[in-house]
PDB file of C-alpha atoms in Angstrom:
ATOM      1  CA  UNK A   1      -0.993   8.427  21.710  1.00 43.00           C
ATOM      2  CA  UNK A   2      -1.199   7.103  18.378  1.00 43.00           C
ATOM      3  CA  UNK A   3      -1.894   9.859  15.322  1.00 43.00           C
ATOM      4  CA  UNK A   4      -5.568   7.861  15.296  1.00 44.00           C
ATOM      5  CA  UNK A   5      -6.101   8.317  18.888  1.00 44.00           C
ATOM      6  CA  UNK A   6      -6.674   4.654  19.566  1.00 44.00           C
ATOM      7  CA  UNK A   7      -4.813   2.788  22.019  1.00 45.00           C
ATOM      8  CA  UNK A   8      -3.830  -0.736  22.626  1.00 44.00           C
ATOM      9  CA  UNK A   9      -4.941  -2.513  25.868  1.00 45.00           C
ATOM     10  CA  UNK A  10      -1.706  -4.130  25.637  1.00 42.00           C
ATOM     11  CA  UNK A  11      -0.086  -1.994  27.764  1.00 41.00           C
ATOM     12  CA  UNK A  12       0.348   1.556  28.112  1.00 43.00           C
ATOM     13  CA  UNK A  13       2.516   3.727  25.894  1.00 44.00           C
ATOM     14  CA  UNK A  14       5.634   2.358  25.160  1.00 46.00           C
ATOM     15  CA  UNK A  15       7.974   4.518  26.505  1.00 50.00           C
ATOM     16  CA  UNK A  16      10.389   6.899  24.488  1.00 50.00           C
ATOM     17  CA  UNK A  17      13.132   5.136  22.955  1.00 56.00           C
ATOM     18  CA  UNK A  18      16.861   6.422  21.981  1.00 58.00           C
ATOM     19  CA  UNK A  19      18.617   6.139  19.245  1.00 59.00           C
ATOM     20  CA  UNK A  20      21.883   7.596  18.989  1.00 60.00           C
ATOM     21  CA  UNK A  21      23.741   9.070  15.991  1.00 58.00           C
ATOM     22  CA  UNK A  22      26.932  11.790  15.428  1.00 62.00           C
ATOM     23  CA  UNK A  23      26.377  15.452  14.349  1.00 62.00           C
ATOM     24  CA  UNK A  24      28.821  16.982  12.081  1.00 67.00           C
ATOM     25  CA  UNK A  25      31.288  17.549  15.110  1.00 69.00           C
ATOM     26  CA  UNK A  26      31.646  13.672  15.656  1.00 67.00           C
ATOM     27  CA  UNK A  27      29.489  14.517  18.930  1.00 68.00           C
ATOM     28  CA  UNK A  28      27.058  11.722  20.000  1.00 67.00           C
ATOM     29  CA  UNK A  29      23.830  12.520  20.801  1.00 67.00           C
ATOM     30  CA  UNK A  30      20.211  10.786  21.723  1.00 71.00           C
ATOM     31  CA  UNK A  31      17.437  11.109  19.619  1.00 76.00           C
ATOM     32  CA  UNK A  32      14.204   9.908  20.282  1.00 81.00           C
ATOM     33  CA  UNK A  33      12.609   7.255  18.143  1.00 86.00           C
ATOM     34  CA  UNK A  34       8.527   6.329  17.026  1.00 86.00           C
ATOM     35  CA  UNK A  35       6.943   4.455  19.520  1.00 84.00           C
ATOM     36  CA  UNK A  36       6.058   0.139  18.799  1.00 86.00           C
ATOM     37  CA  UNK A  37       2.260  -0.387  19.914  1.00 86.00           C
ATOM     38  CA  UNK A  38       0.958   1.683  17.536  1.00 90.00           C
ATOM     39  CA  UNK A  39      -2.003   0.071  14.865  1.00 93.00           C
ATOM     40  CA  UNK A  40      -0.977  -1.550  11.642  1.00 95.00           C
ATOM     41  CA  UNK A  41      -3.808  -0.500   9.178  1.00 97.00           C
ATOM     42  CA  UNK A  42      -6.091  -3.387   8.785  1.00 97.00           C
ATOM     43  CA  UNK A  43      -6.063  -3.424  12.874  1.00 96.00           C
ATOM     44  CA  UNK A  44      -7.142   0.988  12.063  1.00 97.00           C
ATOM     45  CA  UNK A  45      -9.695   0.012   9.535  1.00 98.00           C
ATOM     46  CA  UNK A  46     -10.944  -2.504  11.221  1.00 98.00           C
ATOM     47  CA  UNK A  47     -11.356  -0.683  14.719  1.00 97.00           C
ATOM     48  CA  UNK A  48     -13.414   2.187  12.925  1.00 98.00           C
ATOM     49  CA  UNK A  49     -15.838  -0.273  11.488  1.00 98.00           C
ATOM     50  CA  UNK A  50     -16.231  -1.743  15.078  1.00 97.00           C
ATOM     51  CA  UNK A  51     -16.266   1.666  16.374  1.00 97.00           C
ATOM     52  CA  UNK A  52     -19.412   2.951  13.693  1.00 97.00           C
ATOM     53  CA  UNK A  53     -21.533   0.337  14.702  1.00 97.00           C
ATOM     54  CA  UNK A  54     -21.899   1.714  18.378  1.00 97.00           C
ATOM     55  CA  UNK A  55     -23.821   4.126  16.268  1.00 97.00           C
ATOM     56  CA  UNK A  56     -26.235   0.942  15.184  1.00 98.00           C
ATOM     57  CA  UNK A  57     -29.987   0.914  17.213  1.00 97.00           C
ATOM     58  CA  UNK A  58     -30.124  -2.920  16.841  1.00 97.00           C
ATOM     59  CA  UNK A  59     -30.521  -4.757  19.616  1.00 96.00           C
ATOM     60  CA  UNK A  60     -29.025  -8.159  18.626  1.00 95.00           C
ATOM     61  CA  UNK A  61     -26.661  -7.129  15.749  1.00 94.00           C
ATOM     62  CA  UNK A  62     -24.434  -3.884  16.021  1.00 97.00           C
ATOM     63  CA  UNK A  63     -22.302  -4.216  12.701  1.00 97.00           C
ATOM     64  CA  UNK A  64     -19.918  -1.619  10.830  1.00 98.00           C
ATOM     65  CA  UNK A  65     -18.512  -1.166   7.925  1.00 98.00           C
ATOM     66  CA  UNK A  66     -15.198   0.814   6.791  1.00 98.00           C
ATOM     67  CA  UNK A  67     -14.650   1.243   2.973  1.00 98.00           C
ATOM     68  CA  UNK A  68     -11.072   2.004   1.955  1.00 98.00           C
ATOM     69  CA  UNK A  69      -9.314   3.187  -1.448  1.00 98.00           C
ATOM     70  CA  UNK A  70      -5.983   2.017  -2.620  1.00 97.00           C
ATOM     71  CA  UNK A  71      -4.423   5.099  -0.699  1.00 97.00           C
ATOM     72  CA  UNK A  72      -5.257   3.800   2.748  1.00 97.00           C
ATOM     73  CA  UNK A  73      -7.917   6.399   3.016  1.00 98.00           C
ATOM     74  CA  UNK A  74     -11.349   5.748   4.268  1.00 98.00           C
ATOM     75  CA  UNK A  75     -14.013   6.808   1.977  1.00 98.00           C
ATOM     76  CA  UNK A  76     -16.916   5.464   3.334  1.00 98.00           C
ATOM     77  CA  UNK A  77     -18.301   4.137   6.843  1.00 98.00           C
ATOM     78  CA  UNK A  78     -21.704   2.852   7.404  1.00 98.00           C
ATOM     79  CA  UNK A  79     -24.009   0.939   9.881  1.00 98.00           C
ATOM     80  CA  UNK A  80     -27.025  -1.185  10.376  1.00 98.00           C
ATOM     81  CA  UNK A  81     -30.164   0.788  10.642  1.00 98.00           C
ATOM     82  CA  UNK A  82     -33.310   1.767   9.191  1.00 98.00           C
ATOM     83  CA  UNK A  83     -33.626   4.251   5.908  1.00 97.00           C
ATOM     84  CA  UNK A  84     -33.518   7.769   6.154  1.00 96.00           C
ATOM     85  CA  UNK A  85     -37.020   9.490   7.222  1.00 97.00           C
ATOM     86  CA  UNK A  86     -38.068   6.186   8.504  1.00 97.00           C
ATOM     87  CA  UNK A  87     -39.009   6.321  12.125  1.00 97.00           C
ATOM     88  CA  UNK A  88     -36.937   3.567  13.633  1.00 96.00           C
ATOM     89  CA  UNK A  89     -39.470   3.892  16.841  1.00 97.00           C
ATOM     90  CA  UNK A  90     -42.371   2.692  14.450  1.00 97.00           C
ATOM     91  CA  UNK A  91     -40.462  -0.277  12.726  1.00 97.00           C
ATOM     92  CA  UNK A  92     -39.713  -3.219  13.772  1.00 97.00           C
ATOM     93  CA  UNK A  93     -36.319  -4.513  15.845  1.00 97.00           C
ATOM     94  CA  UNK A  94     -36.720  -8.257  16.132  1.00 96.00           C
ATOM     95  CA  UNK A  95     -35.903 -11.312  14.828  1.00 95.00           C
ATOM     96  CA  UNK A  96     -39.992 -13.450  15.247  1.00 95.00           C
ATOM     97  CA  UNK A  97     -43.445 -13.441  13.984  1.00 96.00           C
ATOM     98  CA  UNK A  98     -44.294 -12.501  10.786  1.00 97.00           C
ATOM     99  CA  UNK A  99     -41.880 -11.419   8.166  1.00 96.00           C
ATOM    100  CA  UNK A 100     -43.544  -8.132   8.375  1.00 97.00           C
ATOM    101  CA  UNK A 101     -42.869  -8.115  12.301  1.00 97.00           C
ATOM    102  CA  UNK A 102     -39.704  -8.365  11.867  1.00 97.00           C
ATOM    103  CA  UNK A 103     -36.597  -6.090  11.011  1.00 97.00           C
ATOM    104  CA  UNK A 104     -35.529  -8.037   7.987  1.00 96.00           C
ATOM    105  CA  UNK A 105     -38.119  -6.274   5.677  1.00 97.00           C
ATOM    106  CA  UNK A 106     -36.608  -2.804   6.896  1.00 98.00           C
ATOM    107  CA  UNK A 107     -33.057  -2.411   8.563  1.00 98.00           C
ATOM    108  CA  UNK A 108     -30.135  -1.408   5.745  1.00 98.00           C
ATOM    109  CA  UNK A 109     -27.348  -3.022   6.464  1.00 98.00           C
ATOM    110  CA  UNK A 110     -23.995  -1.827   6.802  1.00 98.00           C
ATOM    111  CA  UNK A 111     -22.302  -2.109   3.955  1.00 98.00           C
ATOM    112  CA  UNK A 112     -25.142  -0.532   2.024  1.00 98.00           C
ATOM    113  CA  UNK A 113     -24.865   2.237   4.056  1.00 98.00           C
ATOM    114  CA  UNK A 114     -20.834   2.715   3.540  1.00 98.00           C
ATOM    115  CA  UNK A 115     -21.297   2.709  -0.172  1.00 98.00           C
ATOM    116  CA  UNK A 116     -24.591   5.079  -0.055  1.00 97.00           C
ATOM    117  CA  UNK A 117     -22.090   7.264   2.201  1.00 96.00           C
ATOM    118  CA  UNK A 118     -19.089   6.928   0.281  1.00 97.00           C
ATOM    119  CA  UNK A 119     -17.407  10.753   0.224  1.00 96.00           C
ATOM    120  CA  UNK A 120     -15.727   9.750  -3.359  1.00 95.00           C
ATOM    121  CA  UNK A 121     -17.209   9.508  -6.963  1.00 94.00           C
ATOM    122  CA  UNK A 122     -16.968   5.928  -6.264  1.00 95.00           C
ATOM    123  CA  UNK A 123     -15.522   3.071  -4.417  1.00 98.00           C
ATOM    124  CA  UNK A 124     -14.000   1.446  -7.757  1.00 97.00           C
ATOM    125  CA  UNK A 125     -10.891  -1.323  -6.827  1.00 98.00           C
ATOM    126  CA  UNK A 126     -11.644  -0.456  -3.023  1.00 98.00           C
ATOM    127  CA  UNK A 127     -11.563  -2.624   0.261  1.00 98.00           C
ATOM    128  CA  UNK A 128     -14.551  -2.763   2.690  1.00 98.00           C
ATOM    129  CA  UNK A 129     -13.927  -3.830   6.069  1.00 98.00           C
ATOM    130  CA  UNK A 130     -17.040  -5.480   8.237  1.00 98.00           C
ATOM    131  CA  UNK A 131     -17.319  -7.977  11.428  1.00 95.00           C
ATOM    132  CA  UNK A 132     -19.580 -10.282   9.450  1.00 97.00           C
ATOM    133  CA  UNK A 133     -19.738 -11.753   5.909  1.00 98.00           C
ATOM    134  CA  UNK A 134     -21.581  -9.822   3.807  1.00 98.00           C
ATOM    135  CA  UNK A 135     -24.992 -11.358   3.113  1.00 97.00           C
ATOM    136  CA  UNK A 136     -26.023 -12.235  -0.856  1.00 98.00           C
ATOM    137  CA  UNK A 137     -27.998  -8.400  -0.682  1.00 97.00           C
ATOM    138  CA  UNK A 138     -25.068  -6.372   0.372  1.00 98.00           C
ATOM    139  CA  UNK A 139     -22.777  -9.203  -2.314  1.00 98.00           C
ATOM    140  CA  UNK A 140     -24.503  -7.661  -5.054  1.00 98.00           C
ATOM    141  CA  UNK A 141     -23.633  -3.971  -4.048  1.00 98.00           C
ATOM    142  CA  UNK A 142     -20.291  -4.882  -3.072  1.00 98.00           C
ATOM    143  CA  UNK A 143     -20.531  -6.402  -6.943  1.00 98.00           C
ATOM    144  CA  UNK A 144     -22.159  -3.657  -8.394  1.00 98.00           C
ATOM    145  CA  UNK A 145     -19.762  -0.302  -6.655  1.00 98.00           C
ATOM    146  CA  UNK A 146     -16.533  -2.433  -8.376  1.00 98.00           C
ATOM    147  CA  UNK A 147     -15.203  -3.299  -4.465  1.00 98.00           C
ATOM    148  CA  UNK A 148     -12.340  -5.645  -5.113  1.00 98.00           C
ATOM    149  CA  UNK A 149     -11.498  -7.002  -1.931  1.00 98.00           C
ATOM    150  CA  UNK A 150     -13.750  -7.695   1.509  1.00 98.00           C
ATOM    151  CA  UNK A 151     -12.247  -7.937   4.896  1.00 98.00           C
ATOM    152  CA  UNK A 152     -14.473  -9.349   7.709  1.00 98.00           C
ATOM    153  CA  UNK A 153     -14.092 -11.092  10.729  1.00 97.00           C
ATOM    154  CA  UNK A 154     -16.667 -13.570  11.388  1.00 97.00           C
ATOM    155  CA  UNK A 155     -18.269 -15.746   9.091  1.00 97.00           C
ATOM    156  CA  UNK A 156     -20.672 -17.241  11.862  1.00 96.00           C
ATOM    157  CA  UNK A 157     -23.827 -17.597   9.270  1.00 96.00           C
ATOM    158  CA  UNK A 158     -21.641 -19.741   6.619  1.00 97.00           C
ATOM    159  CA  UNK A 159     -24.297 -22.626   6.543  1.00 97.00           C
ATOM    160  CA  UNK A 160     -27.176 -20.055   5.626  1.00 97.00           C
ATOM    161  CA  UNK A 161     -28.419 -19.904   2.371  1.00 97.00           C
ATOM    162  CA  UNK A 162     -27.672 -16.100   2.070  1.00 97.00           C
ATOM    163  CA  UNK A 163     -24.421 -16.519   2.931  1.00 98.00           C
ATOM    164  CA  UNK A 164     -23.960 -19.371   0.641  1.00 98.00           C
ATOM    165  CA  UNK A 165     -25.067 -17.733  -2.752  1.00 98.00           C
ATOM    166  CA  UNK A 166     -23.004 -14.398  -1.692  1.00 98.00           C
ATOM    167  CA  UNK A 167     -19.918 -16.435  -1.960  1.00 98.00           C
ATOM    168  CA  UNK A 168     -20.651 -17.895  -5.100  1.00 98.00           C
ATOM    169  CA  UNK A 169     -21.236 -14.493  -6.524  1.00 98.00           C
ATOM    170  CA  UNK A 170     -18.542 -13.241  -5.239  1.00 98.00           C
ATOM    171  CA  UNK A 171     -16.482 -16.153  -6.380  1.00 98.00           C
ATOM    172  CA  UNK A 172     -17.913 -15.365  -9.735  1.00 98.00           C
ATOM    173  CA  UNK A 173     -17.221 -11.636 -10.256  1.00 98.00           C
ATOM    174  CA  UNK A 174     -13.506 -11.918  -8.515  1.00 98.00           C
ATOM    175  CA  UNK A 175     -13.911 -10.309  -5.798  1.00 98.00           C
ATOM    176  CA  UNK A 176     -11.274 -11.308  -2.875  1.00 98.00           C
ATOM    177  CA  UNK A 177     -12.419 -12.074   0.970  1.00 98.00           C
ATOM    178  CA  UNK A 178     -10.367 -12.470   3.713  1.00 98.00           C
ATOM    179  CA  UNK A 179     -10.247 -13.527   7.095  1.00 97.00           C
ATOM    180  CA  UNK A 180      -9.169 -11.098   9.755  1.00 97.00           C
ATOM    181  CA  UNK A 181      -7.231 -12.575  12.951  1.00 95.00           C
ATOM    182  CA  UNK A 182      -7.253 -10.019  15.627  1.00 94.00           C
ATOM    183  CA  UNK A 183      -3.685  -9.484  17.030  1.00 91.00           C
ATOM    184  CA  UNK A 184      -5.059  -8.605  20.090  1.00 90.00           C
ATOM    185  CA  UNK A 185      -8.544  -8.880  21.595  1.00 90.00           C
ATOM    186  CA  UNK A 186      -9.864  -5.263  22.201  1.00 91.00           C
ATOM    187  CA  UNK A 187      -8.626  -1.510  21.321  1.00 91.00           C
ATOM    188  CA  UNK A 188      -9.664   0.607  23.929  1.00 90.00           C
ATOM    189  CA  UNK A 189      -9.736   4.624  23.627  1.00 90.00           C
ATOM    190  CA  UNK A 190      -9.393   6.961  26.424  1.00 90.00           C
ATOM    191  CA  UNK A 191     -10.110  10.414  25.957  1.00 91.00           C
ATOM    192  CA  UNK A 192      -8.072  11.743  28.586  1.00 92.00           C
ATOM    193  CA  UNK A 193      -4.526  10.583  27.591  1.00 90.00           C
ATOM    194  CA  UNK A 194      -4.241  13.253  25.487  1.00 91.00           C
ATOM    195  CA  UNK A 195      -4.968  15.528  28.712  1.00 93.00           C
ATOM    196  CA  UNK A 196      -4.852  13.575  31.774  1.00 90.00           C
ATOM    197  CA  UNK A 197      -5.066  16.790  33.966  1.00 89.00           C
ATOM    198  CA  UNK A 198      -8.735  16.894  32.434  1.00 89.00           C
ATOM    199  CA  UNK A 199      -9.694  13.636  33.772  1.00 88.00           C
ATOM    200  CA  UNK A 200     -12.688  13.772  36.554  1.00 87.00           C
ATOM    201  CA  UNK A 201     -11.278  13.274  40.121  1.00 78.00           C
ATOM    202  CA  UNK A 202     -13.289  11.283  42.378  1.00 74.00           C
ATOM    203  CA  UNK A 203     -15.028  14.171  43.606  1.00 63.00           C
ATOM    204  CA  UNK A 204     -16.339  15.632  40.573  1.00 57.00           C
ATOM    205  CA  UNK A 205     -19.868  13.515  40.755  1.00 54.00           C
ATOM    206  CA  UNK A 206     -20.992  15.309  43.634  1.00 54.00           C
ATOM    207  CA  UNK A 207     -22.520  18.554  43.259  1.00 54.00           C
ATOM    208  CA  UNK A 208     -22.072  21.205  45.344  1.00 50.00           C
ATOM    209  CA  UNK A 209     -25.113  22.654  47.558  1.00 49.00           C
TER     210      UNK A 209
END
């Protein structure tokens, strides 16, 4: 188990390896070492984004967001959905009719809500990590809360016009974007590695009489 409790799907944990080194009596002994398969950071940051947006109500969109300071510690974390004290069972979820039918006119996206969230004074020179390009709304806050850099992993809506004019203002004001590659194609975590005597047996669905 990894000190972020996420595990690879790779394969299970790598088993305990030895080193060996002398003591002061010239003795040789084994000592154990830090396992491989453990996350690099972007592959952490990342996973947390993708794991906030199970928290998203959309239907068709479920997308995170991770903010990060120069220290490698997370500062803010945000979702798609609707403002506060708005009853997402009265708005809108989809994408036709008219503009007012539709979620566009409502849902925050989010990387609004990871800077609104942010649990600093600020995310000044900081790194936000999202699946999707940021679109020319959530550009300008990027812009505006000094984020330097933007890691996302798709960029599936380059051609739209949204997508288009964030670039160029993000071209503009410096700020960096870059492409993440997956090293491996899911993270899995399961709660009872830490405890695997805690794990339901097969049995434990039925009820007794």
């Amino acid at each position: 188990m990894s000190e972020n409790g996420v595990k690879s799907t790779a394969g299970c944990v790598t088993p305990t390896k030895k080193s060996r080194y002398s003591d002061t009596n010239g003795d040789h002994k084994d000592v154990a070492k830090k396992r491989d398969n453990y996350l690099d950071w972007d592959e952490y940051f990342m996973a947390v984004a993708f794991l906030s947006a199970q928290r998203s109500k959309d239907p068709s969109s479920q997308v995170g967001a991770c903010i990060v300071n120069q220290e490698k510690k997370i500062v803010g974390i945000g979702y798609n959905g609707m403002p506060n004290k708005c009853d997402d069972d009265e708005l809108p979820w989809g994408k036709d009719g008219e503009w007012l039918d539709q979620k566009y006119p409502y849902v925050c996206h989010a990387e609004m809500n990871a800077i609104m969230n942010k649990n600093s004074s600020d995310v000044k020179d900081c790194t936000i990590y999202v699946a999707l390009f940021p679109c020319n709304e959530c550009a300008k806050l990027i812009i505006q809360s000094g984020i330097r850099k933007i890691v996302f992993l798709s960029d599936k809506h380059h051609e739209k016009p949204a997508t288009i004019a964030s670039k160029k203002m993000l071209d503009m004001a410096k700020v960096e974007y870059v492409k993440y590659i997956p090293k491996q194609h899911k993270i899995e975590i399961d709660f009872f590695e830490i405890d695997p005597d805690c794990r339901p047996g097969p049995m434990s669905s039925i009820t007794s009489p």
